[in-house]
Amino acid sequence: MKQSSMFIPTLREVPADADIKSHQLLLRAGFIRQTASGVYSYLPLGKKVLQKVENIVREEMNNAGAVELFMPALQQSELWQESGRWYTYGPELMRMKDRHDRDFALGATHEEVITSLVRDEVKSYKRLPLTLYQIQTKFRDEKRPRFGLLRGREFIMKDAYSFHATKESLDEMYDKLFTAYSNVFRRCGLNFRAVIADSGAMGGKDTHEFMVLSDVGEDTIAYSDTSDYAANIEMAPVVTSYQKSGETLAELQKVYTENQKTIEEVSSFLDISAEKCIKSLLFKIDEKPVLVLVRGDHEVNDIKLKNLFEASIVELASAEETKEIIGATVGSIGPVNTKIEIVADEAIKAVVNGVCGANEEDYHFINVNPERDFKVQYADLRFILEGDPSPDGNGTITFAKGIEVGHVFKLGTRYSEAMNATFLDENGRAQAMIMGCYGIGVSRTMAAIAEQFNDEQGLLWPKNVTPFDVHLLAINMKDENQASLAEEIYSSLKNDRFDVLMDDRQERPGVKFADSELIGLPVRITVGKKAAEGIVEVKIRKTGEMQEVHKDELAQTIQTIIDSL
Ligand code: 9G3
């Protein structure tokens, strides 16, 4: 491809509203352009990378036995009413009306569409298992789109759905696709971990997220320092065992604690450690008020709370609601003499002579003892912390940030029951199909690659996803020797099936070199002063290594370099 006919609008300066490397570089190197907040165009170089990632995904999905189809983005609301999600999803689900005033959703995901499609066509267990996938634009009206392609409102996803007659069959396909996902991210050159994830609203049981380790990742991974255990912090179970101190139970006492509200204030005012303070937070769990207790040095994990109550909506009560329901403000509430339901994290069980709010403005109780002073049900409700024992019993937990690029779920019959997608089993009985669903953020994967592979000069594409293999620079196209040698090399390398981007523009050498560093193709050939002798300069982008090569050895040299990357 000749750059004089390409469209690669590079930028010298760093765009103001791009605050992470991948976003800055994809803009500066002319791979993407934003049209609206969270909405992007993929320019020719960006489109080529996208294509390469998609093809790696396709190869691995097909290899695992999945079959590609393509579904509509326009989804009639009736489908989402059948699954119930028309009512449970809020502003994130983009909705529109057609000219006949009928309601539609712009596809955020396709469980409803695929389940209705399969339900109408598959009736017998003989037709199962069936795994279908597509690569398609998704729409989710994120409240705060940011980080370029990492969190957009319109993005490209490969979404797959599998249908099974038995749980064993689902487990088999889940494992195959788990392997396929590992292959995809490894072939993209990414440093990733498969982490145990929370099934969240998907209602499935087993679910794993594929996380690319990165400081700009929005997810926190809890992983063991001595085993391969890794889990999304949202669901990482706490297995700490708490020892009750041997001190004797003292008499419950109400003390005046004027204006002492936070754990820090109360523990220093009463000179009692945070571990002996009972932090009480009022939550609304599907609108029901529940008092949640965690130790003063811990935080409530709202995902665990949601899963404990199998709730749809879990939110912290506001200060006014707390005052109204409990009769005291946040910071003065506690479990003693409380009318409403109370749940406590396991750590509370080991509190002896602790402190909690007295449900009276500016008063706290000291010498509070669970079981004696209040009854409560215990559960694992806190976020795991660095240094906690790893849930698999090996080593202790450390945190890392991750970018979620893939997510696989065992859905069970959540959608097939809601939408009556049944099959006749070998005994002729109608059974709900057992489903799995599997997503890869394709555009997000491209951004994650850009985030992981770059240096001060620009992008640094891994060979499997690079937009072109070779950047061929003719320094001075007006020089007959250089122009003819460049053209000769261009056509001979293309004959050898290298994908070549030739910079034939009438630009100063400095501009060509700077753009080449920015775009980040793996190998650069410079046709310059020694063109008359048939000698060119070859540079490896990753290492900066340079060598002079005669044109007759060029193809072999390029192939050796690329094989070594
Ligand atoms: C929505 C909106 C946002 C959503 C969803 C639905 C996330 C939604 C979960 C999934 C699960 C899997 C198939 C591919 C793999 C992931 N955000 N999820 O269902 F309406 Cl607005 O998408 N779907």
XYZ file of C-alpha atoms and ligand atoms in Angstrom:
588
model
C 0.000 0.000 0.000
C 1.368 3.461 -0.906
C 1.099 6.020 1.884
C 0.431 8.803 -0.643
C -2.963 7.211 -1.267
C -3.563 6.149 2.369
C -5.436 8.014 5.129
C -3.213 8.137 8.217
C -3.684 11.542 9.895
C -0.859 11.504 12.460
C -0.655 14.152 15.198
C 2.478 15.704 16.682
C 0.972 16.760 19.991
C -0.796 14.624 22.622
C -4.576 15.193 22.440
C -5.857 16.939 25.566
C -8.698 14.608 26.530
C -6.750 11.364 26.083
C -5.291 10.386 29.438
C -3.920 6.874 28.876
C -1.117 5.776 26.524
C -3.210 3.581 24.215
C -5.840 6.278 23.724
C -3.188 8.965 23.065
C -1.191 6.802 20.669
C -4.140 5.386 18.700
C -5.262 8.995 18.119
C -1.783 10.377 17.356
C -0.850 7.516 15.006
C -4.081 7.973 13.039
C -5.708 4.622 13.954
C -8.963 6.020 15.410
C -10.907 9.234 15.652
C -13.699 10.050 18.097
C -16.989 11.164 16.547
C -19.022 11.477 19.772
C -18.317 10.690 23.414
C -17.489 6.982 23.535
C -18.088 6.594 19.766
C -15.170 6.057 17.359
C -14.242 5.663 13.733
C -11.593 3.075 12.967
C -9.321 4.617 10.329
C -7.569 2.316 7.805
C -4.710 1.276 10.122
C -7.115 0.752 13.008
C -9.445 -1.252 10.801
C -6.575 -3.498 9.716
C -5.614 -4.291 13.316
C -9.268 -4.927 14.138
C -9.452 -7.309 11.188
C -6.401 -9.248 12.395
C -7.791 -9.592 15.925
C -11.178 -10.681 14.542
C -9.534 -13.309 12.338
C -7.596 -14.751 15.272
C -10.892 -14.901 17.189
C -12.640 -16.593 14.247
C -9.901 -19.217 13.826
C -10.047 -20.146 17.506
C -13.859 -20.132 17.707
C -14.203 -22.267 14.546
C -11.504 -24.584 15.859
C -13.523 -25.062 19.039
C -16.568 -26.085 16.986
C -18.514 -22.813 17.062
C -20.345 -21.594 13.945
C -20.469 -17.939 12.899
C -23.716 -16.123 12.128
C -24.763 -12.476 12.244
C -27.679 -11.054 14.217
C -29.438 -7.680 14.055
C -28.536 -4.744 16.286
C -32.228 -3.672 16.175
C -34.003 -5.831 18.754
C -37.769 -5.616 19.238
C -38.707 -4.845 22.854
C -41.031 -7.875 23.028
C -37.958 -10.156 23.227
C -36.574 -8.208 26.184
C -40.000 -8.191 27.797
C -40.065 -11.998 27.578
C -36.711 -12.237 29.392
C -37.780 -9.464 31.777
C -34.692 -7.422 31.058
C -36.671 -4.665 29.325
C -37.692 -3.636 32.831
C -34.518 -4.369 34.791
C -32.032 -2.519 32.601
C -31.869 1.225 33.024
C -30.452 4.030 30.904
C -27.475 1.897 29.819
C -29.745 0.008 27.418
C -30.151 2.237 24.366
C -33.761 2.243 23.244
C -35.508 3.772 20.267
C -38.870 3.827 18.527
C -39.398 3.009 14.845
C -41.650 5.024 12.528
C -44.687 3.039 13.736
C -43.821 4.028 17.289
C -42.769 0.469 18.188
C -40.084 0.056 20.889
C -36.661 -1.339 20.038
C -33.389 -1.840 21.910
C -30.051 -1.300 20.222
C -28.239 -4.569 20.926
C -26.160 -4.434 24.090
C -25.909 -8.217 23.954
C -27.858 -10.960 22.206
C -29.120 -13.585 24.685
C -32.734 -12.737 23.841
C -32.264 -12.731 20.067
C -30.262 -15.960 19.876
C -32.550 -17.800 22.316
C -35.657 -16.841 20.316
C -33.893 -17.891 17.098
C -32.841 -21.308 18.445
C -36.152 -21.876 20.244
C -38.032 -21.567 16.937
C -35.714 -23.890 15.003
C -34.358 -26.547 17.404
C -36.802 -29.082 18.917
C -34.851 -32.300 19.457
C -31.893 -33.265 21.640
C -30.382 -34.712 18.448
C -29.716 -31.152 17.249
C -27.712 -30.285 20.391
C -25.101 -29.146 21.314
C -25.083 -26.030 19.149
C -22.627 -23.145 19.548
C -23.216 -19.978 17.533
C -21.221 -16.749 17.509
C -21.063 -13.377 15.822
C -18.717 -10.401 15.677
C -20.877 -7.307 15.895
C -21.235 -3.771 17.107
C -22.763 -3.466 20.552
C -24.417 -0.420 22.111
C -24.272 0.399 25.829
C -24.944 3.934 26.984
C -22.104 4.151 29.520
C -22.526 6.998 31.973
C -18.849 7.952 31.741
C -17.228 6.688 28.536
C -13.460 7.015 28.923
C -10.030 5.648 28.030
C -10.823 5.601 24.330
C -11.831 2.163 23.064
C -11.532 0.654 26.555
C -14.933 1.965 27.592
C -16.982 3.075 24.609
C -20.705 3.351 23.997
C -20.494 1.564 20.666
C -17.936 -1.223 20.514
C -17.162 -4.467 18.708
C -17.766 -7.737 20.521
C -17.524 -11.369 19.580
C -20.441 -12.916 21.412
C -21.106 -16.651 21.410
C -23.982 -18.699 22.787
C -24.070 -22.461 23.313
C -27.119 -24.704 23.730
C -26.987 -28.105 25.414
C -29.178 -31.017 26.476
C -27.022 -31.773 29.510
C -24.820 -29.946 32.016
C -21.885 -32.185 31.063
C -22.198 -31.027 27.459
C -22.125 -27.386 28.601
C -19.066 -28.080 30.770
C -17.316 -29.595 27.742
C -17.984 -26.584 25.486
C -17.107 -24.173 28.314
C -13.699 -25.823 28.669
C -13.121 -25.805 24.896
C -13.906 -22.093 24.684
C -11.842 -21.397 27.796
C -8.894 -22.869 25.876
C -9.862 -20.978 22.715
C -9.867 -17.696 24.665
C -6.442 -18.436 26.121
C -5.177 -19.089 22.582
C -6.679 -15.823 21.292
C -5.062 -13.640 23.946
C -1.737 -15.459 23.753
C -1.667 -15.050 19.949
C -2.372 -11.333 20.456
C 0.760 -11.206 22.599
C -1.193 -10.172 25.705
C -0.167 -10.766 29.323
C -3.503 -12.050 30.642
C -4.981 -14.074 33.495
C -8.232 -16.045 33.578
C -9.870 -15.051 36.849
C -12.841 -16.493 38.701
C -15.562 -13.878 38.271
C -18.906 -12.987 39.727
C -21.830 -14.064 37.571
C -23.548 -10.782 38.499
C -26.873 -10.273 36.804
C -26.210 -13.162 34.461
C -27.384 -15.619 37.063
C -24.980 -18.317 35.874
C -22.787 -20.349 38.242
C -19.289 -20.825 36.822
C -17.922 -17.787 35.138
C -14.429 -16.586 34.312
C -13.132 -13.230 33.126
C -10.018 -12.881 30.996
C -8.032 -9.947 32.335
C -5.110 -8.181 30.703
C -2.811 -6.971 33.480
C -2.561 -3.197 33.234
C -2.393 -0.245 35.625
C -5.218 1.452 33.708
C -7.501 -1.567 34.169
C -10.745 -0.802 35.983
C -11.015 -4.245 37.568
C -9.019 -5.429 40.561
C -7.724 -8.992 40.526
C -6.958 -10.799 43.783
C -4.256 -13.387 43.061
C -2.162 -15.716 45.160
C 1.582 -15.125 45.407
C 2.320 -18.879 45.368
C -0.414 -20.546 43.268
C -2.336 -19.768 40.065
C -5.419 -18.734 42.037
C -6.865 -15.489 40.646
C -10.310 -13.980 41.163
C -12.101 -10.724 40.472
C -12.036 -8.886 43.793
C -15.821 -8.547 43.499
C -16.288 -12.215 44.312
C -12.990 -13.384 45.872
C -14.118 -15.322 48.972
C -12.538 -14.518 52.332
C -11.256 -17.616 54.156
C -9.574 -15.815 57.065
C -10.221 -17.543 60.392
C -10.747 -15.070 63.255
C -9.606 -15.758 66.806
C -11.851 -14.487 69.649
C -9.712 -12.712 72.254
C -9.809 -14.352 75.692
C -10.868 -11.186 77.530
C -13.966 -11.508 79.753
C -17.213 -9.916 78.544
C -17.619 -6.487 80.161
C -20.973 -4.833 80.884
C -22.612 -3.009 77.928
C -22.326 0.756 78.421
C -23.663 3.770 76.503
C -21.144 6.608 76.243
C -21.452 10.194 74.993
C -19.470 10.621 71.790
C -20.315 14.151 70.642
C -19.793 14.597 66.873
C -17.775 11.368 66.644
C -19.115 9.674 63.497
C -16.496 7.850 61.390
C -14.653 4.745 62.544
C -11.437 6.799 62.738
C -13.083 9.451 64.932
C -14.802 6.949 67.250
C -11.808 4.626 67.592
C -9.431 7.477 68.454
C -11.977 9.263 70.721
C -12.615 6.041 72.688
C -9.052 4.843 72.213
C -10.284 1.529 70.815
C -8.770 -0.118 67.702
C -10.738 -0.176 64.438
C -10.749 -3.996 64.643
C -12.996 -3.680 67.712
C -15.350 -1.207 66.049
C -18.499 -2.495 64.352
C -19.146 -0.495 61.184
C -22.941 -0.462 60.559
C -24.268 0.500 57.137
C -27.916 0.622 56.128
C -28.542 -0.877 52.671
C -31.701 -1.095 50.574
C -31.779 -4.590 49.119
C -34.478 -4.590 46.459
C -35.920 -1.699 48.485
C -35.871 -3.704 51.789
C -33.783 -1.992 54.532
C -31.044 -4.266 55.876
C -28.351 -3.292 58.404
C -24.976 -4.658 57.311
C -22.138 -5.011 59.841
C -18.457 -5.276 59.011
C -15.405 -4.771 61.196
C -14.137 -1.201 61.359
C -11.093 -1.986 59.211
C -13.085 -3.790 56.473
C -15.345 -2.692 53.595
C -18.747 -4.122 52.578
C -18.590 -6.022 49.274
C -21.940 -5.089 47.698
C -21.651 -7.835 45.041
C -21.441 -10.486 47.781
C -24.393 -8.804 49.509
C -26.377 -8.890 46.249
C -25.576 -12.571 45.704
C -26.459 -13.454 49.330
C -29.952 -11.987 48.869
C -30.127 -12.922 45.141
C -31.232 -9.324 44.690
C -31.470 -7.211 41.534
C -30.693 -3.859 43.137
C -28.488 -3.254 46.178
C -27.738 0.300 47.202
C -26.578 2.179 50.287
C -29.433 4.054 51.980
C -29.015 7.828 51.867
C -28.351 9.820 55.034
C -32.000 10.943 55.101
C -33.339 7.405 54.605
C -31.025 6.176 57.402
C -32.278 8.893 59.775
C -35.888 8.144 58.845
C -35.654 4.329 59.139
C -33.302 4.020 62.146
C -33.943 7.329 63.903
C -30.270 8.254 64.013
C -27.743 9.496 61.477
C -25.083 7.477 59.720
C -22.172 7.091 62.153
C -24.479 6.672 65.150
C -26.349 3.546 64.054
C -25.676 0.021 65.269
C -27.163 -3.484 65.714
C -28.223 -3.250 69.403
C -32.036 -2.946 69.835
C -32.471 -2.573 66.044
C -35.846 -3.612 64.667
C -34.717 -4.275 61.081
C -32.927 -7.293 59.645
C -29.189 -7.418 60.330
C -26.470 -9.371 58.500
C -22.840 -9.369 59.571
C -19.540 -10.320 58.012
C -17.907 -13.390 59.613
C -15.265 -11.187 61.280
C -17.910 -9.689 63.587
C -18.305 -13.099 65.292
C -14.879 -12.678 66.900
C -15.453 -9.156 68.262
C -15.254 -9.039 72.088
C -16.193 -5.867 74.000
C -16.525 -3.932 70.780
C -17.953 -0.514 69.910
C -21.001 0.347 67.808
C -23.433 3.231 67.264
C -26.212 3.407 69.879
C -28.950 4.399 67.389
C -29.017 7.693 69.274
C -27.421 10.921 68.059
C -23.875 11.322 69.512
C -23.987 8.074 71.546
C -22.101 4.798 71.090
C -22.145 1.519 72.991
C -18.900 0.074 74.355
C -18.344 -3.524 75.517
C -20.679 -4.743 72.769
C -20.688 -8.511 72.315
C -22.446 -10.299 69.440
C -24.916 -13.020 70.492
C -25.246 -11.428 73.955
C -26.210 -7.925 72.832
C -27.645 -8.637 69.375
C -28.624 -11.619 67.238
C -27.450 -11.717 63.653
C -26.827 -14.034 60.686
C -23.235 -14.215 59.467
C -21.921 -14.385 55.882
C -18.800 -13.587 53.882
C -19.627 -9.950 53.133
C -16.343 -8.083 53.027
C -13.867 -7.308 50.253
C -10.767 -9.480 50.401
C -7.599 -7.558 51.316
C -3.950 -7.857 50.282
C -2.257 -10.188 52.751
C -5.411 -12.250 53.349
C -4.917 -15.996 52.888
C -5.583 -17.156 49.327
C -8.986 -18.919 49.064
C -7.278 -21.987 47.563
C -5.203 -22.375 50.704
C -1.929 -21.572 48.950
C -0.109 -18.344 49.805
C -1.484 -14.895 50.434
C -3.404 -12.443 48.260
C -1.889 -9.609 46.226
C -3.853 -7.186 44.033
C -3.351 -6.229 40.373
C -5.391 -4.050 38.046
C -6.847 -5.691 34.945
C -8.667 -4.836 31.728
C -11.504 -7.314 31.143
C -11.180 -8.469 27.518
C -13.185 -11.691 27.749
C -15.917 -13.214 29.850
C -17.336 -16.757 29.752
C -20.501 -17.798 31.606
C -22.388 -20.979 32.363
C -25.890 -19.560 32.043
C -27.950 -22.645 32.827
C -31.612 -22.188 31.917
C -31.939 -18.496 32.879
C -33.000 -17.499 29.347
C -34.354 -20.770 27.966
C -36.903 -20.995 30.798
C -37.880 -17.345 30.564
C -38.287 -17.667 26.802
C -39.525 -21.260 26.641
C -36.635 -22.562 24.555
C -37.175 -26.282 25.095
C -36.133 -29.485 23.331
C -37.589 -33.002 23.476
C -35.156 -35.312 25.277
C -34.639 -38.981 24.345
C -37.744 -39.861 26.397
C -39.816 -37.321 24.478
C -40.022 -34.976 27.472
C -39.695 -31.213 26.957
C -36.645 -29.809 28.749
C -35.268 -26.264 28.883
C -32.019 -25.982 26.924
C -28.907 -25.474 29.060
C -26.930 -22.469 27.829
C -23.524 -20.864 27.988
C -22.483 -17.437 26.716
C -19.024 -16.174 25.890
C -17.808 -12.664 25.026
C -14.598 -11.080 23.753
C -14.288 -7.317 23.537
C -12.595 -7.138 20.120
C -12.136 -3.356 19.981
C -11.160 -3.366 23.662
C -8.582 -6.095 22.924
C -7.030 -3.856 20.265
C -6.749 -1.026 22.820
C -5.327 -3.424 25.426
C -2.634 -4.475 22.921
C -1.796 -0.804 22.269
C -1.684 -0.244 26.040
C 0.744 -3.127 26.559
C 2.922 -2.535 23.487
C 4.312 0.953 23.149
C 7.384 3.037 24.005
C 8.299 6.747 24.083
C 8.364 6.906 20.255
C 4.953 5.302 19.720
C 3.090 2.039 19.150
C 4.833 -1.313 18.838
C 2.498 -3.853 17.197
C 3.061 -7.568 17.845
C 3.536 -9.407 14.552
C 0.220 -11.289 14.646
C -1.896 -8.124 14.750
C 0.307 -5.488 13.064
C -1.525 -3.490 10.342
C 1.430 -4.081 7.967
C 4.556 -6.280 8.273
C 7.022 -3.786 6.834
C 7.325 -0.001 6.629
C 9.304 0.881 3.463
C 10.633 4.462 3.567
C 11.998 6.159 0.472
C 13.815 9.171 1.885
C 13.896 11.166 -1.323
C 11.496 10.111 -4.046
C 13.023 12.783 -6.306
C 16.288 10.871 -6.345
C 16.038 8.453 -9.297
C 18.151 5.739 -7.619
C 16.137 5.835 -4.428
C 12.755 5.955 -6.145
C 13.512 3.042 -8.475
C 15.104 0.879 -5.755
C 12.150 1.567 -3.435
C 9.660 0.594 -6.158
C 11.679 -2.567 -6.931
C 11.779 -3.583 -3.265
C 8.083 -2.760 -2.816
C 6.966 -5.079 -5.620
C 9.430 -7.883 -4.789
C 8.454 -7.956 -1.090
C 4.779 -7.966 -2.044
C 5.496 -10.913 -4.356
C 7.058 -12.630 -1.355
C 3.710 -12.049 0.381
C 4.841 -9.416 2.845
C 2.256 -6.775 3.659
C 4.159 -3.546 2.887
C 3.303 0.068 3.671
C 5.470 2.294 1.475
C 5.985 5.893 2.496
C 6.241 7.513 -0.933
C 5.052 10.918 0.267
C 6.828 14.155 -0.613
C 7.683 14.743 3.052
C 10.920 15.654 4.900
C 12.859 12.615 6.208
C 12.226 13.665 9.820
C 8.481 13.523 9.295
C 8.717 10.073 7.694
C 10.860 8.700 10.511
C 8.668 10.193 13.241
C 5.473 8.854 11.659
C 7.069 5.441 11.211
C 8.057 5.273 14.909
C 4.561 6.385 15.918
C 2.680 3.855 13.740
C 4.922 1.090 15.096
C 5.205 -1.536 12.330
C 7.619 -4.331 13.344
C 10.255 -3.767 10.629
C 11.379 -0.604 8.802
C 13.377 -0.515 5.567
C 14.989 2.813 4.655
C 16.064 3.465 1.087
C 18.604 6.292 1.265
C 22.126 7.315 0.213
C 23.386 3.829 -0.663
C 20.484 3.128 -3.032
C 22.851 3.148 -6.013
C 24.737 0.184 -4.455
C 21.476 -1.640 -3.742
C 22.108 -1.239 -0.009
C 19.254 -0.345 2.373
C 18.954 0.044 6.148
C 16.749 -2.392 8.085
C 15.546 -1.479 11.576
C 13.704 -3.674 14.104
C 11.119 -1.384 15.789
C 11.047 -3.336 19.057
C 14.808 -3.331 19.759
C 15.969 -0.382 17.657
C 18.583 -2.715 16.120
C 19.766 -1.505 12.682
C 21.657 -3.256 9.910
C 22.645 -2.563 6.315
C 21.341 -5.191 3.888
C 21.782 -5.691 0.173
C 18.473 -5.858 -1.665
C 19.153 -9.492 -2.694
C 19.202 -10.591 0.968
C 16.293 -8.400 1.961
C 13.373 -10.871 1.848
C 15.347 -13.484 3.773
C 16.456 -10.915 6.364
C 12.895 -9.645 6.853
C 11.524 -13.172 7.242
C 14.222 -14.055 9.792
C 13.456 -10.904 11.791
C 9.713 -11.488 11.782
C 10.145 -15.141 12.781
C 12.288 -14.006 15.714
C 9.719 -11.543 17.103
C -27.627 -4.805 28.749
C -26.759 -3.734 28.985
C -25.497 -3.942 29.476
C -25.072 -5.252 29.760
C -25.939 -6.318 29.524
C -27.227 -6.106 29.015
C -23.406 -6.717 30.492
C -25.470 -7.662 29.797
C -23.683 -9.124 30.547
C -23.370 -9.783 29.232
C -23.155 -11.247 29.341
C -22.649 -11.889 28.101
C -23.022 -12.387 25.772
C -21.550 -12.253 25.489
C -20.721 -12.389 26.715
C -21.200 -11.523 27.834
N -23.810 -5.477 30.255
N -24.202 -7.788 30.276
O -26.173 -8.667 29.607
F -28.846 -4.557 28.249
Cl -27.304 -2.151 28.610
O -23.329 -9.182 28.208
N -23.424 -11.585 26.940
